[in-house]
DNA sequence: CGATATTTGATATGGTCCATAACAATTATC
DNA sequence: GATAATTGTTATGGACCATATCAAATATCG
C-alpha cells in the first residue's frame, strides 16, 4: 500500500473551515469536476448514444419497438428475400442471438420466416402486412418525435455533419 | 398469417435468369442495401461507439484498462476525497455495480478505499502511487494511439465539432 | 456416384453490463 | 432516544454478446 488508511480530504490542511463539511454554503453536494473526461470522445460518445437510445424507446413506446427490432424491420423491408444469416450479419448481430430476436418479431406477426425452395436450409425473411404497417407508423414516429428533436437541438446542417462524421468512424476507424 | 409459406424471392417473376442464384456474376453474396438505416442517427451512433471502444481497448491492452476503469481513474484523480456514491453517480454507474469495479482496481493497487473519519459509513477514494503512474501512462497511450487516430481521420476542427455536438446531445437531449 | 466438408438455423451456455430489492452499519432528523 | 435516511454491500434477474455444438441440407471433390 502506498496510501495511509483512515485519512481525510486534502491533507496539509488542518484548517477549520472545511472540517466536517458543515459550512454555511451547505445544501448542494458540490458537483464533481469532469476534467479531462469531457474531452474523451469515447466517454461523450457513449453518453450520447445512451441518451439517443433512451429517447428512441420513449418515442416507440406505443409500438414497443427497440432500436434493434426497428433496424431489422427496416433492413428486411429494404432487402426482402434475404435469409437470417445475411440480415443478421449486416446488422452486426451474431446468428445465435438473432434467433430470439426473430422469434419475437414473428410471434407478434411483424415478420415471417419462409423456408426457401432453393436452399432448404435457409429461412427467407419478409415483412407481414402488419409488419409493413407497423414499420410505416414507426418511421413516422421516428421522424416526427425523434429525429426532429435532434434537428432542433443541433440544426439541420450540423445534424448532417454529425451523421457523416459518425459514419466515417463506424466505417473507417 | 398474411404471407404464404414456402415462397421464393420476388414473386411475379417466374423467369430463368435469377433462378437458383447461379448466374455468371456469382461469387459475391451481393451486399445488402442499408437504405434508411444509414440515416438513422441512433444506428450510426451505436456503431461508431462500438468501434471507438474497440480501438480504445486495443490501445490499452498493455495496461489492461477498460473505458469504464479509465474513467474512474480520471475522475478520482480530478476529485480526490470523494466517496463511492459521488464518483459512481457522476459516471452514471449504479452503486451496486460500482463495487465490483472498485474491487478490481483496488486488487490491482490502482485505487484505495479509505474509511472517512467524518462519516464512517462512506469510503473516500484515492489513487495509489501505482494508480497515478498507470493513469499517466494511460493518458499518453490514449493521446498518441487513440485520439490522434481520430484526429487524422476527421481533422482537428471536425473532431472538436463532433465532441461539441455529442456533448450537447448527452447533456441537453 | 459417394465420402467429406461447409453452410444454415438453432440450442445451450457463459460472460458482461445494467437494474432492483434488501441488509447492516452509521448518521440525520424530529 | 425513536425513527428515518444514507453508505457500501450482497444477491439476483434481465438484456446483450460471444463461443461451441448440433442436425439438416447443401457444396465440394475424389
PDB file of N, CA, C and O (backbone and C1' of nucleotides) in Angstrom, chain B residues 22 46 83-85 95-97 99 103 113 119 121-123, chain D residues 4-13 16-17 26-28:
ATOM      1  N   UNK B  22     -27.506 -18.672 -59.725  1.00  0.00           N
ATOM      2  CA  UNK B  22     -26.316 -19.305 -60.315  1.00  0.00           C
ATOM      3  C   UNK B  22     -25.939 -18.633 -61.614  1.00  0.00           C
ATOM      4  O   UNK B  22     -25.575 -19.287 -62.582  1.00  0.00           O
ATOM      5  N   UNK B  46     -24.419   4.159 -32.521  1.00  0.00           N
ATOM      6  CA  UNK B  46     -24.068   2.926 -31.823  1.00  0.00           C
ATOM      7  C   UNK B  46     -22.879   2.239 -32.470  1.00  0.00           C
ATOM      8  O   UNK B  46     -21.948   1.792 -31.794  1.00  0.00           O
ATOM      9  N   UNK B  83     -16.448  10.101  -2.164  1.00  0.00           N
ATOM     10  CA  UNK B  83     -16.793   8.720  -1.810  1.00  0.00           C
ATOM     11  C   UNK B  83     -17.336   7.956  -3.018  1.00  0.00           C
ATOM     12  O   UNK B  83     -17.475   8.498  -4.118  1.00  0.00           O
ATOM     13  N   UNK B  84     -17.660   6.709  -2.821  1.00  0.00           N
ATOM     14  CA  UNK B  84     -18.075   5.856  -3.922  1.00  0.00           C
ATOM     15  C   UNK B  84     -19.353   6.349  -4.581  1.00  0.00           C
ATOM     16  O   UNK B  84     -19.469   6.356  -5.806  1.00  0.00           O
ATOM     17  N   UNK B  85     -20.312   6.743  -3.758  1.00  0.00           N
ATOM     18  CA  UNK B  85     -21.583   7.196  -4.306  1.00  0.00           C
ATOM     19  C   UNK B  85     -21.387   8.369  -5.257  1.00  0.00           C
ATOM     20  O   UNK B  85     -21.973   8.407  -6.348  1.00  0.00           O
ATOM     21  N   UNK B  95     -24.578   2.320  -7.723  1.00  0.00           N
ATOM     22  CA  UNK B  95     -23.715   1.939  -6.606  1.00  0.00           C
ATOM     23  C   UNK B  95     -23.444   0.445  -6.532  1.00  0.00           C
ATOM     24  O   UNK B  95     -22.283   0.049  -6.407  1.00  0.00           O
ATOM     25  N   UNK B  96     -24.450  -0.397  -6.628  1.00  0.00           N
ATOM     26  CA  UNK B  96     -24.157  -1.835  -6.549  1.00  0.00           C
ATOM     27  C   UNK B  96     -23.170  -2.300  -7.611  1.00  0.00           C
ATOM     28  O   UNK B  96     -22.314  -3.133  -7.338  1.00  0.00           O
ATOM     29  N   UNK B  97     -23.275  -1.752  -8.806  1.00  0.00           N
ATOM     30  CA  UNK B  97     -22.393  -2.191  -9.878  1.00  0.00           C
ATOM     31  C   UNK B  97     -21.000  -1.593  -9.761  1.00  0.00           C
ATOM     32  O   UNK B  97     -20.062  -2.060 -10.391  1.00  0.00           O
ATOM     33  N   UNK B  99     -19.276  -1.521  -7.034  1.00  0.00           N
ATOM     34  CA  UNK B  99     -18.489  -2.251  -6.027  1.00  0.00           C
ATOM     35  C   UNK B  99     -17.467  -3.168  -6.684  1.00  0.00           C
ATOM     36  O   UNK B  99     -16.266  -3.111  -6.377  1.00  0.00           O
ATOM     37  N   UNK B 103     -13.486  -3.069  -6.605  1.00  0.00           N
ATOM     38  CA  UNK B 103     -12.744  -4.231  -6.100  1.00  0.00           C
ATOM     39  C   UNK B 103     -11.598  -4.577  -7.040  1.00  0.00           C
ATOM     40  O   UNK B 103     -10.476  -4.866  -6.611  1.00  0.00           O
ATOM     41  N   UNK B 113      -9.711   2.448  -1.102  1.00  0.00           N
ATOM     42  CA  UNK B 113     -10.841   2.933  -0.311  1.00  0.00           C
ATOM     43  C   UNK B 113     -10.324   3.275   1.075  1.00  0.00           C
ATOM     44  O   UNK B 113      -9.637   2.468   1.696  1.00  0.00           O
ATOM     45  N   UNK B 119     -17.615  10.701   8.153  1.00  0.00           N
ATOM     46  CA  UNK B 119     -18.785   9.838   8.028  1.00  0.00           C
ATOM     47  C   UNK B 119     -18.300   8.411   7.870  1.00  0.00           C
ATOM     48  O   UNK B 119     -17.893   8.002   6.795  1.00  0.00           O
ATOM     49  N   UNK B 121     -19.595   5.774   7.459  1.00  0.00           N
ATOM     50  CA  UNK B 121     -20.238   4.883   6.511  1.00  0.00           C
ATOM     51  C   UNK B 121     -19.503   4.874   5.171  1.00  0.00           C
ATOM     52  O   UNK B 121     -19.410   3.863   4.481  1.00  0.00           O
ATOM     53  N   UNK B 122     -18.982   6.044   4.802  1.00  0.00           N
ATOM     54  CA  UNK B 122     -18.503   6.212   3.424  1.00  0.00           C
ATOM     55  C   UNK B 122     -17.027   5.876   3.263  1.00  0.00           C
ATOM     56  O   UNK B 122     -16.251   5.943   4.215  1.00  0.00           O
ATOM     57  N   UNK B 123     -16.692   5.529   2.067  1.00  0.00           N
ATOM     58  CA  UNK B 123     -15.311   5.243   1.694  1.00  0.00           C
ATOM     59  C   UNK B 123     -14.795   6.327   0.775  1.00  0.00           C
ATOM     60  O   UNK B 123     -15.321   6.526  -0.317  1.00  0.00           O
TER      61      UNK B 123
ATOM     62  P    DA D   4     -40.252   5.749  10.592  1.00  0.00           P
ATOM     63  O5'  DA D   4     -39.206   6.603   9.735  1.00  0.00           O
ATOM     64  C5'  DA D   4     -39.290   8.022   9.749  1.00  0.00           C
ATOM     65  C4'  DA D   4     -38.084   8.635   9.057  1.00  0.00           C
ATOM     66  C3'  DA D   4     -37.807   8.066   7.664  1.00  0.00           C
ATOM     67  O3'  DA D   4     -37.552   9.133   6.760  1.00  0.00           O
ATOM     68  C1'  DA D   4     -35.869   7.889   9.007  1.00  0.00           C
ATOM     69  P    DA D   5     -37.412   8.817   5.171  1.00  0.00           P
ATOM     70  O5'  DA D   5     -35.843   9.001   4.921  1.00  0.00           O
ATOM     71  C5'  DA D   5     -35.223  10.208   5.322  1.00  0.00           C
ATOM     72  C4'  DA D   5     -33.714  10.085   5.204  1.00  0.00           C
ATOM     73  C3'  DA D   5     -33.226   9.534   3.861  1.00  0.00           C
ATOM     74  O3'  DA D   5     -32.222  10.403   3.354  1.00  0.00           O
ATOM     75  C1'  DA D   5     -32.247   8.335   5.650  1.00  0.00           C
ATOM     76  P    DT D   6     -31.592  10.116   1.875  1.00  0.00           P
ATOM     77  O5'  DT D   6     -30.139   9.548   2.201  1.00  0.00           O
ATOM     78  C5'  DT D   6     -29.297  10.272   3.083  1.00  0.00           C
ATOM     79  C4'  DT D   6     -28.029   9.489   3.345  1.00  0.00           C
ATOM     80  C3'  DT D   6     -27.376   8.905   2.093  1.00  0.00           C
ATOM     81  O3'  DT D   6     -26.004   9.248   2.104  1.00  0.00           O
ATOM     82  C1'  DT D   6     -27.621   7.245   3.756  1.00  0.00           C
ATOM     83  P    DT D   7     -25.090   9.017   0.803  1.00  0.00           P
ATOM     84  O5'  DT D   7     -24.217   7.748   1.188  1.00  0.00           O
ATOM     85  C5'  DT D   7     -23.313   7.797   2.278  1.00  0.00           C
ATOM     86  C4'  DT D   7     -22.659   6.451   2.456  1.00  0.00           C
ATOM     87  C3'  DT D   7     -22.236   5.792   1.146  1.00  0.00           C
ATOM     88  O3'  DT D   7     -20.837   5.563   1.135  1.00  0.00           O
ATOM     89  C1'  DT D   7     -23.469   4.273   2.507  1.00  0.00           C
ATOM     90  P    DG D   8     -20.089   5.140  -0.234  1.00  0.00           P
ATOM     91  O5'  DG D   8     -19.941   3.562  -0.042  1.00  0.00           O
ATOM     92  C5'  DG D   8     -19.191   3.061   1.053  1.00  0.00           C
ATOM     93  C4'  DG D   8     -19.544   1.605   1.317  1.00  0.00           C
ATOM     94  C3'  DG D   8     -19.228   0.642   0.166  1.00  0.00           C
ATOM     95  O3'  DG D   8     -18.351  -0.372   0.617  1.00  0.00           O
ATOM     96  C1'  DG D   8     -21.430   0.306   0.981  1.00  0.00           C
ATOM     97  P    DT D   9     -17.811  -1.483  -0.442  1.00  0.00           P
ATOM     98  O5'  DT D   9     -18.916  -2.622  -0.369  1.00  0.00           O
ATOM     99  C5'  DT D   9     -19.233  -3.206   0.893  1.00  0.00           C
ATOM    100  C4'  DT D   9     -20.418  -4.128   0.790  1.00  0.00           C
ATOM    101  C3'  DT D   9     -20.347  -5.147  -0.345  1.00  0.00           C
ATOM    102  O3'  DT D   9     -19.914  -6.387   0.191  1.00  0.00           O
ATOM    103  C1'  DT D   9     -22.565  -4.278   0.012  1.00  0.00           C
ATOM    104  P    DT D  10     -19.626  -7.608  -0.801  1.00  0.00           P
ATOM    105  O5'  DT D  10     -21.030  -8.345  -0.917  1.00  0.00           O
ATOM    106  C5'  DT D  10     -21.679  -8.827   0.253  1.00  0.00           C
ATOM    107  C4'  DT D  10     -23.049  -9.364  -0.080  1.00  0.00           C
ATOM    108  C3'  DT D  10     -23.081 -10.387  -1.228  1.00  0.00           C
ATOM    109  O3'  DT D  10     -23.561 -11.624  -0.738  1.00  0.00           O
ATOM    110  C1'  DT D  10     -24.776  -8.728  -1.481  1.00  0.00           C
ATOM    111  P    DA D  11     -23.587 -12.912  -1.651  1.00  0.00           P
ATOM    112  O5'  DA D  11     -25.072 -12.872  -2.214  1.00  0.00           O
ATOM    113  C5'  DA D  11     -26.137 -12.482  -1.345  1.00  0.00           C
ATOM    114  C4'  DA D  11     -27.447 -12.436  -2.126  1.00  0.00           C
ATOM    115  C3'  DA D  11     -27.531 -13.425  -3.291  1.00  0.00           C
ATOM    116  O3'  DA D  11     -28.782 -14.092  -3.252  1.00  0.00           O
ATOM    117  C1'  DA D  11     -27.972 -11.235  -4.055  1.00  0.00           C
ATOM    118  P    DT D  12     -29.089 -15.306  -4.241  1.00  0.00           P
ATOM    119  O5'  DT D  12     -29.920 -14.637  -5.413  1.00  0.00           O
ATOM    120  C5'  DT D  12     -30.916 -13.659  -5.098  1.00  0.00           C
ATOM    121  C4'  DT D  12     -31.372 -12.941  -6.340  1.00  0.00           C
ATOM    122  C3'  DT D  12     -31.369 -13.796  -7.617  1.00  0.00           C
ATOM    123  O3'  DT D  12     -32.673 -13.906  -8.122  1.00  0.00           O
ATOM    124  C1'  DT D  12     -30.497 -11.621  -8.009  1.00  0.00           C
ATOM    125  P    DG D  13     -33.026 -15.015  -9.253  1.00  0.00           P
ATOM    126  O5'  DG D  13     -33.576 -14.131 -10.460  1.00  0.00           O
ATOM    127  C5'  DG D  13     -34.451 -13.043 -10.211  1.00  0.00           C
ATOM    128  C4'  DG D  13     -34.413 -12.052 -11.361  1.00  0.00           C
ATOM    129  C3'  DG D  13     -34.400 -12.715 -12.744  1.00  0.00           C
ATOM    130  O3'  DG D  13     -35.353 -12.077 -13.590  1.00  0.00           O
ATOM    131  C1'  DG D  13     -32.601 -11.210 -12.552  1.00  0.00           C
ATOM    132  P    DC D  16     -31.797  -6.217 -25.330  1.00  0.00           P
ATOM    133  O5'  DC D  16     -30.241  -6.507 -25.536  1.00  0.00           O
ATOM    134  C5'  DC D  16     -29.284  -5.562 -25.052  1.00  0.00           C
ATOM    135  C4'  DC D  16     -27.908  -6.187 -25.081  1.00  0.00           C
ATOM    136  C3'  DC D  16     -27.519  -6.811 -26.429  1.00  0.00           C
ATOM    137  O3'  DC D  16     -26.345  -6.167 -26.901  1.00  0.00           O
ATOM    138  C1'  DC D  16     -26.958  -8.237 -24.630  1.00  0.00           C
ATOM    139  P    DC D  17     -25.806  -6.476 -28.415  1.00  0.00           P
ATOM    140  O5'  DC D  17     -24.565  -7.446 -28.115  1.00  0.00           O
ATOM    141  C5'  DC D  17     -23.620  -7.084 -27.116  1.00  0.00           C
ATOM    142  C4'  DC D  17     -22.665  -8.227 -26.869  1.00  0.00           C
ATOM    143  C3'  DC D  17     -22.181  -8.955 -28.132  1.00  0.00           C
ATOM    144  O3'  DC D  17     -20.773  -9.013 -28.116  1.00  0.00           O
ATOM    145  C1'  DC D  17     -22.936 -10.512 -26.514  1.00  0.00           C
ATOM    146  P    DT D  26     -31.364 -28.831 -49.809  1.00  0.00           P
ATOM    147  O5'  DT D  26     -29.855 -28.448 -50.108  1.00  0.00           O
ATOM    148  C5'  DT D  26     -29.390 -27.150 -49.778  1.00  0.00           C
ATOM    149  C4'  DT D  26     -27.883 -27.087 -49.876  1.00  0.00           C
ATOM    150  C3'  DT D  26     -27.300 -27.381 -51.256  1.00  0.00           C
ATOM    151  O3'  DT D  26     -26.809 -26.175 -51.807  1.00  0.00           O
ATOM    152  C1'  DT D  26     -26.032 -28.380 -49.498  1.00  0.00           C
ATOM    153  P    DA D  27     -26.062 -26.209 -53.259  1.00  0.00           P
ATOM    154  O5'  DA D  27     -24.527 -26.417 -52.891  1.00  0.00           O
ATOM    155  C5'  DA D  27     -23.923 -25.517 -51.974  1.00  0.00           C
ATOM    156  C4'  DA D  27     -22.455 -25.861 -51.779  1.00  0.00           C
ATOM    157  C3'  DA D  27     -21.655 -26.071 -53.072  1.00  0.00           C
ATOM    158  O3'  DA D  27     -20.403 -25.428 -52.941  1.00  0.00           O
ATOM    159  C1'  DA D  27     -21.468 -27.989 -51.700  1.00  0.00           C
ATOM    160  P    DT D  28     -19.416 -25.350 -54.220  1.00  0.00           P
ATOM    161  O5'  DT D  28     -18.354 -26.501 -53.893  1.00  0.00           O
ATOM    162  C5'  DT D  28     -17.749 -26.529 -52.603  1.00  0.00           C
ATOM    163  C4'  DT D  28     -16.832 -27.732 -52.487  1.00  0.00           C
ATOM    164  C3'  DT D  28     -16.027 -28.068 -53.747  1.00  0.00           C
ATOM    165  O3'  DT D  28     -14.671 -28.256 -53.382  1.00  0.00           O
ATOM    166  C1'  DT D  28     -17.131 -29.999 -52.962  1.00  0.00           C
TER     167       DT D  28
END
